[in-house]
Amino acid sequence: MHLLNVYFFLFSISVVQSFSNKNHTNNWAVLVDTSRFWFNYRHVANVLSIYRSVKRLGIPDSQIILMIADDMACNPRNPRPGTVFNNADQHINVYGDDVEVDYRGYEVTVENFVRLLTGRLPPGTPRSKQLLSDEGSNVLIYLTGHGGDGFLKFQDSEEITSQEMADALEQMWQKQRYNEIFFMIDTCQAASMYERFYSPNILAVGSSLVGEDSLSHHVDSSIGVYIIDRYTYYALEFLEKVNPQSDKSMGEFLKVCPKSVCISTVGVRKDLFNRNPDNVPITDFFGSIRPVEVLCDLSNVTLLQSKQLSQEEAFKPKKYRYIDPIVNFNTIKS
Amino acid sequence: MKCLIVSLGILFICHLVHSYEGTITEELLIKPLYSEQVYTHFQFSTKWDIDPDKETFRHSPLFPRPLGEIVQRFDIQELHVTLTSGLWRYEKWGYPVKDAATGVEVLAWFKPGSDVDKNWKLLANSLSGLLCASLNFIDNTNTIKPEFSFRPRGILESNLLNNSYVRYANLPHEIVCTENLTPWKKLLPCDSRTGLASLLNSGHIHNTRYHSIGLHLRPVCRDKSCESMSLELQQTVSLVYDYLILGTKNWSLRKLFGQGINRKCVLVSKSDVYVDTTNQDIELEPPPDETVTSVRGGQVTTLQKYIVSNQFLNIYAKFQNADLVSLNLPPPLHANQYLSGYGQERGGIVTKIYNNHWKQIDVVLMQNIPWFIPIYLHTLKVTADGRDIKPIQLRYIPARQRERPTYLEVLLTVPARTATSVVIDFDYVFLKWQEYPPDANFGFHIGSAVISSYLPVARNYTAVPWDGSLISDSFNASRSGYLVEVRTENLIITLPTPDFSMPYNVICLACTVVALAFGPLHNITTRKLILKSKRKVLLIERIKKFLFSLKKTKTE
């Protein structure tokens, strides 16, 4: 009897294991730039770098939620309108010719961000502004902006604390809105933002430890400000070499910016994550690779005949007309 | 094999086109302006022969389905959305094909009987998703229902208009960039790969003086008898290139847009480029397919027509005498708007309407003023040449704080050859602390005023007539009048802005004061204070005491 119990116990464990190890079915990305004003150009370049990479690796625009707090590409101060570059040599136009920003300007608020993650959006919110993820979704969350110990500033006027962030993710987990999360943050004291996470299946990486500043990479003299942050610059450099078929792992991505180049220490938190990052393909979070099964047995679908005839029978000619383009002043005057 | 699939696909598409009752036309108008600019206007018209009331919009092979769903769900009769960056300079450039104010403008006519307020909010939300703009900021606080301006442009069954079914809002602070153009391009039948749409490359659009993206949807007559409806969607892009930015006056398609036209879009039934060469000494290369002379309201226009085929087309224009500058007569009607007053207490909004025509002109001035700028109707003053002018009609709904904007519509007769100014005063107010945007010091926008008029002459006029759809319909289209909806500049006012670090400072200061006060108070209230009398001891007594004590010790 005991033996049977143990057997059942083991069986259930293995079922749970296989469930937790099951592959994800879809990919989502939430990319947030929280800084406004021209001198924060680099944060927009950061977030667009990641946007470019995930889009290139196959996540469609409908599954990328891009939040940008200010307009840099068409800013009057931008000497090259309609572009945002990742370096002064203008190697990569990270803004590109095909970009869809879902939340922009004043819409980038803590409230909207938390509502987006937890799915508590007001009725009538368009699909492009919703995170319609499910229990099979791998979600990449990327944040950049100005942070401190335990908070991240939004638009220089409000901030989200690490506790609020952790609670939002827990709510996501409880609502089965993700399978795994890769949380990536490029701010000062970035590690403080993920310290309070307590929900499972989260892999977190931050550009700096608590007490450290995260540094920017270089200045573009024609733009007049720093153009990109170090951590994201090297992350983009790495991601540019990745293609949807490549076998690079998350473990490699976590080592993308050693202290010698980043100056700050990149913080990683793996304890909530079930898998070994070295065995996780980078495309699990940055791409959208789906196993496709081709069905050979075709089913015949008969075309639905619309009731057009009866409509035409009921059709009665009406007399339509254009009205005067402007109100008749003579009738008003009299 | 691949070829076979492609050709089958093309056959299928061709089949679709034929079985589908509708046409798509794309047109490009290039008009060198009298000043140092060249104006280009793209117009993609989709006409779908369906009755919008009966159609479910499930099968829309050529008409963009996302828009069809919006039309059906929100009971829309007519919809006009424009996203504009830069200001159209009426005085120098004449009239554009489509007027648009800086920022975003949304105008919708709903079908009678629909729940307009609810649908309007949902429409704004849907459009914000469709066009990647913050249109969800449109709500009752910035929406008005104009009575005289913005009459329906499409066909109607009855002659009666009810302005409870129209909604108009503008967001003057909205920026326009590639992120708006990308989803707009996805509504086109051939996307941006072939046809005229392939000219719309973001890198060559945002270096312009003015660019405006528009979506205009209305029901039109299907035929001459006008007994049945068709749905017409016009997608427009207007660009004004500056010769200074281009570096030369001799423009070409490649110089303007980065590339020429490679191929014609297969779904399009007509694809034409028109170059306006009126009074311009331009030599065009290659030579045009046709020359069109249009006489409209006394104005003669010469246009060179190119028919886009599957051959590569790059039009190159060379000015014969680059130093020759032709004189430009300003258009009959244009307007400006500016702020008056000084200080942080009172101000005024001045709208100047210039009538350059020899006859008086009737105009409708419409203003949508945000609620945080309370205006005083009794200060409304209309003057021309020092004489007061009495408005013919006045419609005014005062603002209610945080609920609705000020709506003002003035019907005026503007005297000939004068500048008429309409002045109204307002107060500067304080907002609640949380209502200030993150960049409060930038200032607060007041949207443009709209001046509508039915002009008797077509000087500098390019718009398509009411009953036409295409740019080619505007040739030789003399009518009894020509509608213009002149937009003015947006205004920025700096409301008194508090020091946002003040609460923090107050907390710090208050804590310091409390800490400093607390110590002594604590001492005073917890310690027991006892008065001790202190008697003065005289010197003789001290000596006596001393001696006494000595004596005592001796005896001991």
PDB file of C-alpha atoms in Angstrom, chain A residues 10-260:
ATOM      1  CA  LEU A  10       6.523  10.078  -7.640  1.00  0.00           C
ATOM      2  CA  PHE A  11       4.202   9.955 -10.593  1.00  0.00           C
ATOM      3  CA  SER A  12       2.501  13.172  -9.602  1.00  0.00           C
ATOM      4  CA  ILE A  13       5.862  14.837  -9.106  1.00  0.00           C
ATOM      5  CA  SER A  14       6.956  13.740 -12.539  1.00  0.00           C
ATOM      6  CA  VAL A  15       3.707  15.083 -14.004  1.00  0.00           C
ATOM      7  CA  VAL A  16       4.259  18.402 -12.274  1.00  0.00           C
ATOM      8  CA  GLN A  17       7.845  18.394 -13.474  1.00  0.00           C
ATOM      9  CA  SER A  18       6.857  17.729 -17.030  1.00  0.00           C
ATOM     10  CA  PHE A  19       4.262  20.441 -16.795  1.00  0.00           C
ATOM     11  CA  SER A  20       6.683  22.976 -15.422  1.00  0.00           C
ATOM     12  CA  ASN A  21       9.239  21.999 -18.033  1.00  0.00           C
ATOM     13  CA  LYS A  22       6.828  22.180 -20.898  1.00  0.00           C
ATOM     14  CA  ASN A  23       7.779  24.501 -23.627  1.00  0.00           C
ATOM     15  CA  HIS A  24       6.224  27.873 -23.965  1.00  0.00           C
ATOM     16  CA  THR A  25       3.735  28.450 -26.732  1.00  0.00           C
ATOM     17  CA  ASN A  26       4.142  32.130 -27.429  1.00  0.00           C
ATOM     18  CA  ASN A  27       6.393  35.069 -26.758  1.00  0.00           C
ATOM     19  CA  TRP A  28       5.634  38.549 -25.549  1.00  0.00           C
ATOM     20  CA  ALA A  29       7.820  41.533 -24.898  1.00  0.00           C
ATOM     21  CA  VAL A  30       7.137  44.554 -22.733  1.00  0.00           C
ATOM     22  CA  LEU A  31       9.756  47.192 -23.409  1.00  0.00           C
ATOM     23  CA  VAL A  32       9.638  50.346 -21.359  1.00  0.00           C
ATOM     24  CA  ASP A  33      11.558  53.580 -21.469  1.00  0.00           C
ATOM     25  CA  THR A  34      10.545  55.660 -18.496  1.00  0.00           C
ATOM     26  CA  SER A  35      12.522  58.859 -19.116  1.00  0.00           C
ATOM     27  CA  ARG A  36      11.380  62.028 -20.730  1.00  0.00           C
ATOM     28  CA  PHE A  37      13.486  64.939 -22.052  1.00  0.00           C
ATOM     29  CA  TRP A  38      16.196  65.178 -24.645  1.00  0.00           C
ATOM     30  CA  PHE A  39      19.107  64.513 -22.289  1.00  0.00           C
ATOM     31  CA  ASN A  40      17.658  61.035 -21.766  1.00  0.00           C
ATOM     32  CA  TYR A  41      18.080  60.212 -25.453  1.00  0.00           C
ATOM     33  CA  ARG A  42      20.147  57.189 -24.433  1.00  0.00           C
ATOM     34  CA  HIS A  43      17.220  55.516 -22.695  1.00  0.00           C
ATOM     35  CA  VAL A  44      15.130  55.693 -25.840  1.00  0.00           C
ATOM     36  CA  ALA A  45      18.059  54.276 -27.811  1.00  0.00           C
ATOM     37  CA  ASN A  46      18.298  51.495 -25.197  1.00  0.00           C
ATOM     38  CA  VAL A  47      14.711  50.423 -25.451  1.00  0.00           C
ATOM     39  CA  LEU A  48      14.685  50.654 -29.236  1.00  0.00           C
ATOM     40  CA  SER A  49      17.793  48.461 -29.393  1.00  0.00           C
ATOM     41  CA  ILE A  50      15.940  45.675 -27.634  1.00  0.00           C
ATOM     42  CA  TYR A  51      12.820  46.358 -29.733  1.00  0.00           C
ATOM     43  CA  ARG A  52      14.842  45.997 -32.892  1.00  0.00           C
ATOM     44  CA  SER A  53      16.357  42.739 -31.718  1.00  0.00           C
ATOM     45  CA  VAL A  54      13.152  41.042 -30.613  1.00  0.00           C
ATOM     46  CA  LYS A  55      11.404  42.133 -33.776  1.00  0.00           C
ATOM     47  CA  ARG A  56      14.250  40.878 -35.902  1.00  0.00           C
ATOM     48  CA  LEU A  57      14.215  37.568 -34.066  1.00  0.00           C
ATOM     49  CA  GLY A  58      10.561  37.043 -34.816  1.00  0.00           C
ATOM     50  CA  ILE A  59       8.245  38.490 -32.174  1.00  0.00           C
ATOM     51  CA  PRO A  60       5.512  40.262 -34.140  1.00  0.00           C
ATOM     52  CA  ASP A  61       4.592  43.859 -33.422  1.00  0.00           C
ATOM     53  CA  SER A  62       1.240  42.737 -32.068  1.00  0.00           C
ATOM     54  CA  GLN A  63       3.063  40.935 -29.263  1.00  0.00           C
ATOM     55  CA  ILE A  64       5.489  43.707 -28.432  1.00  0.00           C
ATOM     56  CA  ILE A  65       4.297  46.411 -26.100  1.00  0.00           C
ATOM     57  CA  LEU A  66       6.616  49.343 -26.546  1.00  0.00           C
ATOM     58  CA  MET A  67       6.371  52.240 -24.115  1.00  0.00           C
ATOM     59  CA  ILE A  68       8.400  55.343 -24.882  1.00  0.00           C
ATOM     60  CA  ALA A  69       8.042  58.379 -22.677  1.00  0.00           C
ATOM     61  CA  ASP A  70       9.327  60.947 -25.135  1.00  0.00           C
ATOM     62  CA  ASP A  71       9.789  61.456 -28.825  1.00  0.00           C
ATOM     63  CA  MET A  72      13.451  61.450 -29.825  1.00  0.00           C
ATOM     64  CA  ALA A  73      13.230  60.471 -33.488  1.00  0.00           C
ATOM     65  CA  CYS A  74      11.109  63.449 -34.529  1.00  0.00           C
ATOM     66  CA  ASN A  75      12.357  65.759 -31.821  1.00  0.00           C
ATOM     67  CA  PRO A  76      13.231  69.189 -33.255  1.00  0.00           C
ATOM     68  CA  ARG A  77      16.675  68.811 -31.694  1.00  0.00           C
ATOM     69  CA  ASN A  78      17.437  65.671 -33.651  1.00  0.00           C
ATOM     70  CA  PRO A  79      19.706  66.601 -36.558  1.00  0.00           C
ATOM     71  CA  ARG A  80      18.651  63.434 -38.402  1.00  0.00           C
ATOM     72  CA  PRO A  81      14.848  63.369 -38.211  1.00  0.00           C
ATOM     73  CA  GLY A  82      13.135  60.027 -38.019  1.00  0.00           C
ATOM     74  CA  THR A  83      16.148  58.143 -36.725  1.00  0.00           C
ATOM     75  CA  VAL A  84      17.611  56.994 -33.434  1.00  0.00           C
ATOM     76  CA  PHE A  85      21.089  55.545 -33.644  1.00  0.00           C
ATOM     77  CA  ASN A  86      22.873  53.196 -31.285  1.00  0.00           C
ATOM     78  CA  ASN A  87      26.242  54.846 -31.756  1.00  0.00           C
ATOM     79  CA  ALA A  88      27.857  57.983 -33.044  1.00  0.00           C
ATOM     80  CA  ASP A  89      29.037  56.276 -36.232  1.00  0.00           C
ATOM     81  CA  GLN A  90      25.374  55.703 -37.100  1.00  0.00           C
ATOM     82  CA  HIS A  91      25.843  51.959 -37.426  1.00  0.00           C
ATOM     83  CA  ILE A  92      22.321  50.875 -36.639  1.00  0.00           C
ATOM     84  CA  ASN A  93      19.206  52.970 -36.894  1.00  0.00           C
ATOM     85  CA  VAL A  94      17.377  51.311 -34.032  1.00  0.00           C
ATOM     86  CA  TYR A  95      14.212  53.302 -34.720  1.00  0.00           C
ATOM     87  CA  GLY A  96      13.981  51.953 -38.227  1.00  0.00           C
ATOM     88  CA  ASP A  97      11.378  52.387 -40.896  1.00  0.00           C
ATOM     89  CA  ASP A  98       8.819  50.104 -39.343  1.00  0.00           C
ATOM     90  CA  VAL A  99       8.084  50.868 -35.726  1.00  0.00           C
ATOM     91  CA  GLU A 100       4.908  50.807 -33.672  1.00  0.00           C
ATOM     92  CA  VAL A 101       4.954  52.545 -30.322  1.00  0.00           C
ATOM     93  CA  ASP A 102       2.022  51.442 -28.196  1.00  0.00           C
ATOM     94  CA  TYR A 103       2.249  53.754 -25.224  1.00  0.00           C
ATOM     95  CA  ARG A 104       3.933  57.075 -25.715  1.00  0.00           C
ATOM     96  CA  GLY A 105       4.434  60.404 -24.025  1.00  0.00           C
ATOM     97  CA  TYR A 106       2.180  61.078 -21.101  1.00  0.00           C
ATOM     98  CA  GLU A 107       0.713  57.591 -21.360  1.00  0.00           C
ATOM     99  CA  VAL A 108       3.856  56.088 -19.858  1.00  0.00           C
ATOM    100  CA  THR A 109       2.851  56.077 -16.217  1.00  0.00           C
ATOM    101  CA  VAL A 110       3.267  53.642 -13.351  1.00  0.00           C
ATOM    102  CA  GLU A 111      -0.462  53.043 -13.357  1.00  0.00           C
ATOM    103  CA  ASN A 112      -0.575  52.147 -17.041  1.00  0.00           C
ATOM    104  CA  PHE A 113       2.483  49.923 -16.693  1.00  0.00           C
ATOM    105  CA  VAL A 114       1.074  47.958 -13.758  1.00  0.00           C
ATOM    106  CA  ARG A 115      -2.337  47.776 -15.411  1.00  0.00           C
ATOM    107  CA  LEU A 116      -0.709  46.453 -18.561  1.00  0.00           C
ATOM    108  CA  LEU A 117       1.168  43.720 -16.691  1.00  0.00           C
ATOM    109  CA  THR A 118      -1.768  42.665 -14.565  1.00  0.00           C
ATOM    110  CA  GLY A 119      -4.313  42.977 -17.349  1.00  0.00           C
ATOM    111  CA  ARG A 120      -6.592  45.335 -15.434  1.00  0.00           C
ATOM    112  CA  LEU A 121      -7.182  47.709 -18.287  1.00  0.00           C
ATOM    113  CA  PRO A 122     -10.186  49.922 -18.797  1.00  0.00           C
ATOM    114  CA  PRO A 123     -12.817  48.666 -21.240  1.00  0.00           C
ATOM    115  CA  GLY A 124     -12.208  49.689 -24.808  1.00  0.00           C
ATOM    116  CA  THR A 125      -8.436  49.422 -24.608  1.00  0.00           C
ATOM    117  CA  PRO A 126      -7.202  48.442 -28.076  1.00  0.00           C
ATOM    118  CA  ARG A 127      -5.486  45.110 -28.528  1.00  0.00           C
ATOM    119  CA  SER A 128      -2.166  46.720 -29.269  1.00  0.00           C
ATOM    120  CA  LYS A 129      -2.148  48.177 -25.758  1.00  0.00           C
ATOM    121  CA  GLN A 130      -2.876  44.914 -24.015  1.00  0.00           C
ATOM    122  CA  LEU A 131      -0.591  42.166 -22.815  1.00  0.00           C
ATOM    123  CA  LEU A 132      -2.732  39.227 -23.888  1.00  0.00           C
ATOM    124  CA  SER A 133      -0.345  36.606 -22.604  1.00  0.00           C
ATOM    125  CA  ASP A 134      -1.405  33.271 -21.142  1.00  0.00           C
ATOM    126  CA  GLU A 135       0.096  30.454 -19.074  1.00  0.00           C
ATOM    127  CA  GLY A 136       2.192  29.423 -22.040  1.00  0.00           C
ATOM    128  CA  SER A 137       3.770  32.799 -22.656  1.00  0.00           C
ATOM    129  CA  ASN A 138       7.369  33.670 -22.190  1.00  0.00           C
ATOM    130  CA  VAL A 139       7.485  37.356 -21.390  1.00  0.00           C
ATOM    131  CA  LEU A 140      10.494  39.584 -21.761  1.00  0.00           C
ATOM    132  CA  ILE A 141      10.271  42.671 -19.597  1.00  0.00           C
ATOM    133  CA  TYR A 142      12.844  45.337 -20.281  1.00  0.00           C
ATOM    134  CA  LEU A 143      12.979  48.550 -18.297  1.00  0.00           C
ATOM    135  CA  THR A 144      15.300  51.473 -18.658  1.00  0.00           C
ATOM    136  CA  GLY A 145      15.350  54.876 -17.046  1.00  0.00           C
ATOM    137  CA  HIS A 146      16.619  56.509 -13.901  1.00  0.00           C
ATOM    138  CA  GLY A 147      16.515  54.321 -10.827  1.00  0.00           C
ATOM    139  CA  GLY A 148      17.673  54.270  -7.239  1.00  0.00           C
ATOM    140  CA  ASP A 149      17.787  51.809  -4.394  1.00  0.00           C
ATOM    141  CA  GLY A 150      14.417  50.113  -4.632  1.00  0.00           C
ATOM    142  CA  PHE A 151      12.676  52.343  -7.158  1.00  0.00           C
ATOM    143  CA  LEU A 152      12.520  53.356 -10.797  1.00  0.00           C
ATOM    144  CA  LYS A 153      11.459  56.828 -11.808  1.00  0.00           C
ATOM    145  CA  PHE A 154       8.759  57.348 -14.428  1.00  0.00           C
ATOM    146  CA  GLN A 155       8.930  60.624 -16.365  1.00  0.00           C
ATOM    147  CA  ASP A 156      10.676  62.473 -13.535  1.00  0.00           C
ATOM    148  CA  SER A 157       7.380  62.741 -11.713  1.00  0.00           C
ATOM    149  CA  GLU A 158       6.533  59.413 -10.134  1.00  0.00           C
ATOM    150  CA  GLU A 159       8.205  56.123  -9.353  1.00  0.00           C
ATOM    151  CA  ILE A 160       7.524  52.421  -9.067  1.00  0.00           C
ATOM    152  CA  THR A 161       9.054  50.639  -6.086  1.00  0.00           C
ATOM    153  CA  SER A 162      10.620  47.209  -6.196  1.00  0.00           C
ATOM    154  CA  GLN A 163       7.837  45.895  -3.963  1.00  0.00           C
ATOM    155  CA  GLU A 164       5.161  47.137  -6.363  1.00  0.00           C
ATOM    156  CA  MET A 165       7.036  45.549  -9.236  1.00  0.00           C
ATOM    157  CA  ALA A 166       7.279  42.231  -7.378  1.00  0.00           C
ATOM    158  CA  ASP A 167       3.588  42.314  -6.478  1.00  0.00           C
ATOM    159  CA  ALA A 168       2.606  43.020 -10.061  1.00  0.00           C
ATOM    160  CA  LEU A 169       4.571  39.996 -11.231  1.00  0.00           C
ATOM    161  CA  GLU A 170       3.022  37.854  -8.516  1.00  0.00           C
ATOM    162  CA  GLN A 171      -0.390  38.930  -9.700  1.00  0.00           C
ATOM    163  CA  MET A 172       0.616  37.968 -13.219  1.00  0.00           C
ATOM    164  CA  TRP A 173       1.631  34.535 -11.968  1.00  0.00           C
ATOM    165  CA  GLN A 174      -1.594  34.063 -10.067  1.00  0.00           C
ATOM    166  CA  LYS A 175      -3.612  35.078 -13.090  1.00  0.00           C
ATOM    167  CA  GLN A 176      -1.604  32.633 -15.236  1.00  0.00           C
ATOM    168  CA  ARG A 177      -0.336  35.371 -17.441  1.00  0.00           C
ATOM    169  CA  TYR A 178       3.113  33.877 -17.963  1.00  0.00           C
ATOM    170  CA  ASN A 179       5.088  30.728 -18.204  1.00  0.00           C
ATOM    171  CA  GLU A 180       8.495  32.306 -17.668  1.00  0.00           C
ATOM    172  CA  ILE A 181       9.688  35.865 -17.377  1.00  0.00           C
ATOM    173  CA  PHE A 182      13.030  37.292 -18.305  1.00  0.00           C
ATOM    174  CA  PHE A 183      13.300  40.554 -16.444  1.00  0.00           C
ATOM    175  CA  MET A 184      15.974  42.885 -17.717  1.00  0.00           C
ATOM    176  CA  ILE A 185      16.649  46.315 -16.333  1.00  0.00           C
ATOM    177  CA  ASP A 186      19.201  48.944 -17.244  1.00  0.00           C
ATOM    178  CA  THR A 187      19.234  51.653 -14.575  1.00  0.00           C
ATOM    179  CA  CYS A 188      21.399  52.772 -11.701  1.00  0.00           C
ATOM    180  CA  GLN A 189      21.197  50.329  -8.767  1.00  0.00           C
ATOM    181  CA  ALA A 190      19.262  48.019 -11.072  1.00  0.00           C
ATOM    182  CA  ALA A 191      19.650  44.944  -8.867  1.00  0.00           C
ATOM    183  CA  SER A 192      17.461  46.525  -6.225  1.00  0.00           C
ATOM    184  CA  MET A 193      14.453  46.273  -8.539  1.00  0.00           C
ATOM    185  CA  TYR A 194      14.418  42.469  -8.667  1.00  0.00           C
ATOM    186  CA  GLU A 195      15.520  41.765  -5.104  1.00  0.00           C
ATOM    187  CA  ARG A 196      11.978  41.549  -3.839  1.00  0.00           C
ATOM    188  CA  PHE A 197      10.609  39.213  -6.497  1.00  0.00           C
ATOM    189  CA  TYR A 198       8.952  36.163  -4.990  1.00  0.00           C
ATOM    190  CA  SER A 199       7.064  34.653  -7.924  1.00  0.00           C
ATOM    191  CA  PRO A 200       8.413  31.534  -9.659  1.00  0.00           C
ATOM    192  CA  ASN A 201      10.004  31.179 -13.092  1.00  0.00           C
ATOM    193  CA  ILE A 202      11.628  34.575 -13.253  1.00  0.00           C
ATOM    194  CA  LEU A 203      15.137  35.097 -14.482  1.00  0.00           C
ATOM    195  CA  ALA A 204      16.329  38.597 -13.723  1.00  0.00           C
ATOM    196  CA  VAL A 205      19.314  40.588 -14.824  1.00  0.00           C
ATOM    197  CA  GLY A 206      20.233  44.141 -13.922  1.00  0.00           C
ATOM    198  CA  SER A 207      22.938  46.375 -15.295  1.00  0.00           C
ATOM    199  CA  SER A 208      24.347  47.276 -11.865  1.00  0.00           C
ATOM    200  CA  LEU A 209      24.318  46.134  -8.258  1.00  0.00           C
ATOM    201  CA  VAL A 210      22.852  48.070  -5.372  1.00  0.00           C
ATOM    202  CA  GLY A 211      25.074  51.025  -4.619  1.00  0.00           C
ATOM    203  CA  GLU A 212      26.470  51.149  -8.134  1.00  0.00           C
ATOM    204  CA  ASP A 213      25.724  53.518 -10.960  1.00  0.00           C
ATOM    205  CA  SER A 214      24.993  52.217 -14.413  1.00  0.00           C
ATOM    206  CA  LEU A 215      27.055  54.067 -16.985  1.00  0.00           C
ATOM    207  CA  SER A 216      26.438  55.371 -20.428  1.00  0.00           C
ATOM    208  CA  HIS A 217      28.594  54.452 -23.368  1.00  0.00           C
ATOM    209  CA  HIS A 218      29.556  57.486 -25.389  1.00  0.00           C
ATOM    210  CA  VAL A 219      28.505  60.929 -26.572  1.00  0.00           C
ATOM    211  CA  ASP A 220      27.423  61.811 -30.078  1.00  0.00           C
ATOM    212  CA  SER A 221      28.614  65.361 -30.526  1.00  0.00           C
ATOM    213  CA  SER A 222      26.025  66.140 -33.212  1.00  0.00           C
ATOM    214  CA  ILE A 223      23.264  65.127 -30.837  1.00  0.00           C
ATOM    215  CA  GLY A 224      25.024  66.643 -27.877  1.00  0.00           C
ATOM    216  CA  VAL A 225      24.133  64.006 -25.325  1.00  0.00           C
ATOM    217  CA  TYR A 226      25.027  60.445 -24.392  1.00  0.00           C
ATOM    218  CA  ILE A 227      23.678  58.163 -27.051  1.00  0.00           C
ATOM    219  CA  ILE A 228      23.331  54.767 -25.351  1.00  0.00           C
ATOM    220  CA  ASP A 229      23.998  53.001 -22.050  1.00  0.00           C
ATOM    221  CA  ARG A 230      26.865  50.563 -21.708  1.00  0.00           C
ATOM    222  CA  TYR A 231      24.939  47.491 -20.727  1.00  0.00           C
ATOM    223  CA  THR A 232      22.402  47.738 -23.527  1.00  0.00           C
ATOM    224  CA  TYR A 233      25.086  48.681 -26.030  1.00  0.00           C
ATOM    225  CA  TYR A 234      26.887  45.410 -25.413  1.00  0.00           C
ATOM    226  CA  ALA A 235      23.629  43.495 -25.193  1.00  0.00           C
ATOM    227  CA  LEU A 236      22.678  44.796 -28.638  1.00  0.00           C
ATOM    228  CA  GLU A 237      26.133  43.960 -29.950  1.00  0.00           C
ATOM    229  CA  PHE A 238      25.568  40.391 -28.773  1.00  0.00           C
ATOM    230  CA  LEU A 239      21.989  40.198 -30.033  1.00  0.00           C
ATOM    231  CA  GLU A 240      22.986  41.440 -33.477  1.00  0.00           C
ATOM    232  CA  LYS A 241      24.974  38.222 -33.891  1.00  0.00           C
ATOM    233  CA  VAL A 242      22.011  36.073 -32.945  1.00  0.00           C
ATOM    234  CA  ASN A 243      19.683  34.790 -35.627  1.00  0.00           C
ATOM    235  CA  PRO A 244      16.492  32.777 -35.177  1.00  0.00           C
ATOM    236  CA  GLN A 245      18.355  29.534 -35.843  1.00  0.00           C
ATOM    237  CA  SER A 246      21.378  30.165 -33.644  1.00  0.00           C
ATOM    238  CA  ASP A 247      21.972  28.090 -30.537  1.00  0.00           C
ATOM    239  CA  LYS A 248      23.209  30.841 -28.227  1.00  0.00           C
ATOM    240  CA  SER A 249      21.991  30.382 -24.675  1.00  0.00           C
ATOM    241  CA  MET A 250      20.664  32.717 -22.032  1.00  0.00           C
ATOM    242  CA  GLY A 251      23.730  31.845 -19.984  1.00  0.00           C
ATOM    243  CA  GLU A 252      25.893  33.486 -22.632  1.00  0.00           C
ATOM    244  CA  PHE A 253      23.614  36.487 -22.725  1.00  0.00           C
ATOM    245  CA  LEU A 254      23.924  36.960 -18.965  1.00  0.00           C
ATOM    246  CA  LYS A 255      27.705  37.330 -19.351  1.00  0.00           C
ATOM    247  CA  VAL A 256      27.393  39.848 -22.136  1.00  0.00           C
ATOM    248  CA  CYS A 257      28.859  42.806 -20.292  1.00  0.00           C
ATOM    249  CA  PRO A 258      31.788  41.960 -18.006  1.00  0.00           C
ATOM    250  CA  LYS A 259      32.883  44.538 -15.478  1.00  0.00           C
ATOM    251  CA  SER A 260      35.854  45.564 -17.614  1.00  0.00           C
TER     252      SER A 260
END
